[in-house]
Structure formats: structure tokens, C-alpha cells
GROMACS .gro file of C-alpha atoms in nm:
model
  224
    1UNK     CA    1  -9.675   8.588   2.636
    2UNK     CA    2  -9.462   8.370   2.388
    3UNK     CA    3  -9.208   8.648   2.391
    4UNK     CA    4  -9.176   8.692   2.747
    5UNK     CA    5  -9.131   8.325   2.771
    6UNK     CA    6  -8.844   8.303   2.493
    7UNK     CA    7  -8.675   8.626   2.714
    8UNK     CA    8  -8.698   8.420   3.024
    9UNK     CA    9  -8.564   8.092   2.925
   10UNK     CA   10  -8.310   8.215   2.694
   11UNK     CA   11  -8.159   8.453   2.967
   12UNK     CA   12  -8.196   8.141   3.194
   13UNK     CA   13  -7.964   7.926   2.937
   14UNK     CA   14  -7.742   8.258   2.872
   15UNK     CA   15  -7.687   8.277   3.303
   16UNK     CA   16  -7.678   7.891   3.372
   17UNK     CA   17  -7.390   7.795   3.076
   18UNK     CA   18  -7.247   8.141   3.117
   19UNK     CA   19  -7.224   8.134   3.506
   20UNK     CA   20  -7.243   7.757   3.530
   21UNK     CA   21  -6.894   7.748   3.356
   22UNK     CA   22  -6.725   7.995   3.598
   23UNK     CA   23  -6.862   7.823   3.863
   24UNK     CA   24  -6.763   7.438   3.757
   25UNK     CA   25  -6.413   7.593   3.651
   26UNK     CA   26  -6.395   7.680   4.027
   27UNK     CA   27  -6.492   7.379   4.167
   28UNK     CA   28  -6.296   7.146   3.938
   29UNK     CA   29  -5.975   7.362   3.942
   30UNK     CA   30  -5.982   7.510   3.657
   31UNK     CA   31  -6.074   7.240   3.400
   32UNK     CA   32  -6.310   7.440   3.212
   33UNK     CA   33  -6.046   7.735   3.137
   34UNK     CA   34  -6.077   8.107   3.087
   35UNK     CA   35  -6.088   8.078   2.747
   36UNK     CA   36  -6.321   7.778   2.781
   37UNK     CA   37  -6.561   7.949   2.995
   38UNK     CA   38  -6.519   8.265   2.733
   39UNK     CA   39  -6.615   8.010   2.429
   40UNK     CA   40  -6.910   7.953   2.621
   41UNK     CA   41  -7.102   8.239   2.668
   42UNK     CA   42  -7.027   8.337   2.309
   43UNK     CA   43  -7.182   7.958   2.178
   44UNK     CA   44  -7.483   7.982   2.423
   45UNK     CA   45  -7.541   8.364   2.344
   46UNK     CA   46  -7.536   8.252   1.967
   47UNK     CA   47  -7.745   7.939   2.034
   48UNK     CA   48  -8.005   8.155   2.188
   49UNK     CA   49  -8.024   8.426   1.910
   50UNK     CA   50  -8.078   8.103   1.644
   51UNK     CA   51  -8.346   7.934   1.882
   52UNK     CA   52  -8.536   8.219   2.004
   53UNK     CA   53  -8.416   8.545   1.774
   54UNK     CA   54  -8.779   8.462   1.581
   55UNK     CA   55  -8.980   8.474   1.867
   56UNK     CA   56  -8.863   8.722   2.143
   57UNK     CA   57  -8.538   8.892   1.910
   58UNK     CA   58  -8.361   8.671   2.180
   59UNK     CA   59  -8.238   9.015   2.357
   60UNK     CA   60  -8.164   8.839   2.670
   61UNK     CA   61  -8.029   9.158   2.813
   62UNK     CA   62  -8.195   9.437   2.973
   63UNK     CA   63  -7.934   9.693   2.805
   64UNK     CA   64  -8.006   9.552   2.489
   65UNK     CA   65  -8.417   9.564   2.503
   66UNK     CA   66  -8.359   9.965   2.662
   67UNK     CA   67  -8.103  10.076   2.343
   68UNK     CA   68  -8.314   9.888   2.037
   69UNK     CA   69  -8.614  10.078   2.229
   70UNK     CA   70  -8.387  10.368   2.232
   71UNK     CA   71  -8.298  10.316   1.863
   72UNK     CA   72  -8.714  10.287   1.746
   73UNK     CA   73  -8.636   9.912   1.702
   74UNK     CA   74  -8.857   9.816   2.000
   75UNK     CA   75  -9.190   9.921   2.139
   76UNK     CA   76  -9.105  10.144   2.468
   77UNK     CA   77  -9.416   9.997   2.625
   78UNK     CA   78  -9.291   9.641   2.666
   79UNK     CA   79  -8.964   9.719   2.782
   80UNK     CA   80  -9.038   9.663   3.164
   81UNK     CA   81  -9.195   9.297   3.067
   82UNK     CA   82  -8.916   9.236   2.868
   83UNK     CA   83  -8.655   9.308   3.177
   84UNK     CA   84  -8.884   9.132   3.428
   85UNK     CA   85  -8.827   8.843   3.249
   86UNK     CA   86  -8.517   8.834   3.150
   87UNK     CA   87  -8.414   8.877   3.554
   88UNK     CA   88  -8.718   8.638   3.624
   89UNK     CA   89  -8.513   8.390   3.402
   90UNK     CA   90  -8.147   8.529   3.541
   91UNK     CA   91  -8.235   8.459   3.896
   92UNK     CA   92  -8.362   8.091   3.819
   93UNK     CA   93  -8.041   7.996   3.663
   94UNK     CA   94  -7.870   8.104   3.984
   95UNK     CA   95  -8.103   7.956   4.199
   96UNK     CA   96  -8.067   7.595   4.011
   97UNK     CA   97  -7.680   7.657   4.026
   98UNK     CA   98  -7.688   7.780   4.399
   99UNK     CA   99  -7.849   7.394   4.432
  100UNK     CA  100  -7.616   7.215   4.234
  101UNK     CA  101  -7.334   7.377   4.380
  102UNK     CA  102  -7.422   7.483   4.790
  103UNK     CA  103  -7.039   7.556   4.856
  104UNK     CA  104  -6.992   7.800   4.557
  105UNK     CA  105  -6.904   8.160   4.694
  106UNK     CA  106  -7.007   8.322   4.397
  107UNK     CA  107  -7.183   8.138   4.115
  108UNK     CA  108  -6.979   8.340   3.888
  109UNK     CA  109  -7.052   8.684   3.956
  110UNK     CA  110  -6.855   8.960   3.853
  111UNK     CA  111  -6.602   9.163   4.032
  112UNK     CA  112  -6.351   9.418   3.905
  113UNK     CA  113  -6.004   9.384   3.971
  114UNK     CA  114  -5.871   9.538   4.211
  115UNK     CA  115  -5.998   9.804   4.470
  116UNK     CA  116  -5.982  10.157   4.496
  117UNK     CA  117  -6.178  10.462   4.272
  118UNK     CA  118  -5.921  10.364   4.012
  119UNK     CA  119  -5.987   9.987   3.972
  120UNK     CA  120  -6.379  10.056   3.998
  121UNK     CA  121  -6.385  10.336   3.735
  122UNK     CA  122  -6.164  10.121   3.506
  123UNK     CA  123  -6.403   9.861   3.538
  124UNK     CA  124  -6.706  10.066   3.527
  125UNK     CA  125  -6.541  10.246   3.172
  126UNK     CA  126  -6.425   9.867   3.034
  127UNK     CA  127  -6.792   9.742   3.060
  128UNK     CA  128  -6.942  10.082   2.912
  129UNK     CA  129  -6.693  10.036   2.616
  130UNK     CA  130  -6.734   9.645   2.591
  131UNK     CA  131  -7.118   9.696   2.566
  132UNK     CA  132  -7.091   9.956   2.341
  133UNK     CA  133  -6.928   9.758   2.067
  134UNK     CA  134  -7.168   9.472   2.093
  135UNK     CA  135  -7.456   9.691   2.117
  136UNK     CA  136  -7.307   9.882   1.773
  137UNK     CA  137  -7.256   9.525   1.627
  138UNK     CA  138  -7.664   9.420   1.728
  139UNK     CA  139  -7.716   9.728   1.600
  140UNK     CA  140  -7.567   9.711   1.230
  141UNK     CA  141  -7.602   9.311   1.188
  142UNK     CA  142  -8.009   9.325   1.223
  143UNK     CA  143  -8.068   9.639   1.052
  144UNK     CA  144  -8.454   9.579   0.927
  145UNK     CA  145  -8.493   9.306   0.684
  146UNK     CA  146  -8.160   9.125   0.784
  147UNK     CA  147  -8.336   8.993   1.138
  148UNK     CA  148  -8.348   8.636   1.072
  149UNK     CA  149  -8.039   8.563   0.862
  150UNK     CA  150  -7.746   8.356   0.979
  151UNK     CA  151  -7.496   8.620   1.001
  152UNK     CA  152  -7.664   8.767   1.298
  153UNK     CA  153  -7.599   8.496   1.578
  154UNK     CA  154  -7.258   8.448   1.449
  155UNK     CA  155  -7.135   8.790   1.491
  156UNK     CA  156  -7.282   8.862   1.812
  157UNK     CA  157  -7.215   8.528   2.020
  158UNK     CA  158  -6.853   8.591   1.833
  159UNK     CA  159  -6.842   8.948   2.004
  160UNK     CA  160  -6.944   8.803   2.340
  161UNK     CA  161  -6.667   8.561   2.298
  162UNK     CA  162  -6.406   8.777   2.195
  163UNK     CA  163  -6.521   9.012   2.450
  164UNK     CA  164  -6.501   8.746   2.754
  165UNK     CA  165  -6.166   8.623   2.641
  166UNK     CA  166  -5.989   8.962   2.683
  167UNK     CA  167  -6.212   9.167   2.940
  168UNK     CA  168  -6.329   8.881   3.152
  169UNK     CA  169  -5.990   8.858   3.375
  170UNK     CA  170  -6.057   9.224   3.484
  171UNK     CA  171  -6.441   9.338   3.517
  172UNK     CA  172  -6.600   8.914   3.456
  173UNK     CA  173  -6.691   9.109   3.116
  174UNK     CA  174  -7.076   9.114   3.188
  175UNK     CA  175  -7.204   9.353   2.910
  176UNK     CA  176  -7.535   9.251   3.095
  177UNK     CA  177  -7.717   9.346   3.411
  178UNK     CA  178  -7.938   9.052   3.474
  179UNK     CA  179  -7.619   8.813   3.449
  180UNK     CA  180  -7.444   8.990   3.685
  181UNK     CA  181  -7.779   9.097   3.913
  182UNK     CA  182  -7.871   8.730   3.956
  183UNK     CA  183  -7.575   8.533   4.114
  184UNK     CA  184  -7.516   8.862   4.310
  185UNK     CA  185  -7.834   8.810   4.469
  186UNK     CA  186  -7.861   8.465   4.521
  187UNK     CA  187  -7.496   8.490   4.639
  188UNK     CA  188  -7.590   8.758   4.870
  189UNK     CA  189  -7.252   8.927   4.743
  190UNK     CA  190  -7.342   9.287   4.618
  191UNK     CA  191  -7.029   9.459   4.587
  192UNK     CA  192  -6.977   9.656   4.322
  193UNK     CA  193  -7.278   9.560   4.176
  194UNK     CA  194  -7.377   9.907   4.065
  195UNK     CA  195  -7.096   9.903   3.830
  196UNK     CA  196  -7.275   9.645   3.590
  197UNK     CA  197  -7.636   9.781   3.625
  198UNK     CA  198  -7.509  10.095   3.469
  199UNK     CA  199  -7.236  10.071   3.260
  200UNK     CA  200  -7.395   9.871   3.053
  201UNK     CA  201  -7.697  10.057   2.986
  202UNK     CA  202  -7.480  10.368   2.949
  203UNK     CA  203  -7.280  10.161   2.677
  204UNK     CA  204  -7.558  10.012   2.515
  205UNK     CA  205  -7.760  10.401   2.445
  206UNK     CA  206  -7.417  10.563   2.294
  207UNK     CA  207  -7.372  10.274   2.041
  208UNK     CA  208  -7.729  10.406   1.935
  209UNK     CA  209  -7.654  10.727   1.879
  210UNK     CA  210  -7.319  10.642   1.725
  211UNK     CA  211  -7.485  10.413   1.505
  212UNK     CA  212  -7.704  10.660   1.326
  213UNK     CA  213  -7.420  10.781   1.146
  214UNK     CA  214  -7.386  10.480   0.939
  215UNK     CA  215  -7.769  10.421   0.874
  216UNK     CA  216  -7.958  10.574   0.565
  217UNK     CA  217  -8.113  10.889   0.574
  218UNK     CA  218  -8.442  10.724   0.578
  219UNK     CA  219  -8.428  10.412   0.809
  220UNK     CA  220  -8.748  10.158   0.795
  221UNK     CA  221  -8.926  10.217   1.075
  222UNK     CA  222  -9.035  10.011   1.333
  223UNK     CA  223  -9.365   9.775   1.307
  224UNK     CA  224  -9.572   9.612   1.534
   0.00000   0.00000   0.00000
């Protein structure tokens, strides 16, 4: 139960500074910044990882818990639990901003520029490709035995960072399907929600198999 707990509360923190940023930038005219809001998820992400990472491996991301499951790094059997709380803790964080904030038409949910097949595949192939390289970089930075070191948090809240600050202005740079599922349910905008349940799955299971190729013949396995 402890784990399910750390999932849920650290996705709530990851959705309500994440999302909560986008959303105050809106309502203050901009005062938080692009780059502010991208600094953000990055320093919460990294927060998380350093708070919870012991306790739940701070996945906070259903792509995540499905590709370490994927890549023998995760039991298969607790990857529903895992994403039921992670959403469980999504949705709350949208729910508490949807209260703070009644006249927000979003709560920082994410859209791809543009309309058209073009503008959707583009975003649909930028979120693949931006979740691949942070799921490559979970991937290598907690190889077995290396779980609880610094370096860890720092690289990957510095991915989500650098990711935001480039991607963000054309797909919101999810990388994550419970932060984009929850503000685009409480919300009750759906468009173009498809694109971030999938692509980032899809992203998440390459970097697996690309990932191999730089692992040892003989990788620990996974224990219990």
C-alpha cells in the first residue's frame, strides 16, 4: 500500500506544480513564463524522484511503470495498481486546481499546435520521440544498483525540463498520460487527447528495446 500511496501523491505534486504553473501563468498574464513553467516540472519531477524514488521508484507516469515492466525492471502484476494511482493522484490535482481556479478553461492541458492530420501527427511523433529519450535516460541512469544515487533525479527532472522548454510551445510536452488525462477530464476538454495516451507509451516501449543494446550481456535481474 505504501507504494501506491507514494505513486498517488507524487503524481498529485507532479500534476498540481506542473499544471498549476500553466494555469497561474494564464491567469496572471504570463508572470510565471514558459521557461518558468518548464523549470518547474523538471524541479518537481526531480523533487519527487528524491522524496519518493525509495519507496514507490517515484514512476509517476503510467508510460514509465508499462516500459520498466516491459524492460523486467517491474513486476507486470502491479502495473494496473500502479496506473490507478497515479491517475487517482492526477485527477485530484486537477480537481484542487479546478477549485482554486473556477474560470480556468483548461488547467493546463495539452493541445498540439495547430489542426489538421499534419499538426496532429507532428504532435503525436514529437511526444513519441520526447518520451523516448527520457524513458532511454530512466532507463540507463537506474540501471540495478545505481537506484538510489543522486545522479538519478538530476538527470531525469533535467530531461523533463529541457524537454518542456523546447517541445512545450507545440504538443504542452506531456511525455505522460495521467498529466494530460486529468485536466482533460476535469476540464471536460478531450480533444486530441488520444494523442498523449499513446504516444507516450509507444515512446516509452522503443527506448526499451533500444536500450538493450547498451546493457551487458547478462543484466541483473529483477527482485522482488
Amino acid at each position: 500500500m505504501r507504494p501506491l500511496i507514494a505513486e498517488a501523491f507524487g503524481t498529485f505534486a507532479l500534476v498540481f506544480a506542473g499544471t498549476g504553473a500553466i494555469t497561474i501563468n494564464a491567469v496572471t498574464s504570463g508572470s510565471v513564463t514558459h521557461v518558468g513553467i518548464a523549470l518547474t516540472f523538471g524541479l518537481i519531477v526531480m523533487a519527487m524522484i528524491f522524496a519518493l524514488g525509495p519507496i514507490s521508484g517515484a514512476h509517476m507516469n503510467p508510460a514509465v511503470t508499462c516500459a520498466l515492466a516491459l524492460a523486467g525492471r517491474f513486476p507486470r502484476n502491479r502495473i494496473g495498481s500502479y496506473i490507478i494511482a497515479q491517475c487517482i493522484g492526477a485527477l485530484a490535482a486537477s480537481l484542487t486546481l479546478r477549485l482554486m481556479f473556477p474560470a480556468a478553461p483548461t488547467l493546463g492541458q495539452t493541445l498540439p499546435l495547430g489542426e489538421g492530420m499534419h499538426a496532429l501527427l507532428r504532435a503525436w511523433t514529437l511526444e513519441a520521440l520526447l518520451t523516448f529519450v527520457l524513458m532511454l535516460v530512466i532507463l540507463r541512469v537506474t540501471m540495478p544498483g545505481r537506484e538510489v544515487a543522486i545522479t538519478p533525479a538530476i538527470a531525469i527532472g533535467g530531461v523533463v525540463a529541457l524537454e518542456a522548454l523546447f517541445a512545450g510551445p507545440v504538443t504542452g510536452a506531456s511525455m505522460n498520460p495521467a498529466r494530460s488525462l486529468a485536466p482533460a477530464l476535469i476540464s471536460g476538454v478531450t480533444q486530441h487527447l488520444w494523442i498523449y495516451l499513446t504516444a507516450p507509451i509507444a515512446g516509452a516501449c522503443l527506448a526499451v528495446f533500444i536500450a538493450r543494446s547498451f546493457e551487458p550481456a547478462n543484466p541483473p535481474a529483477f527482485r522482488a
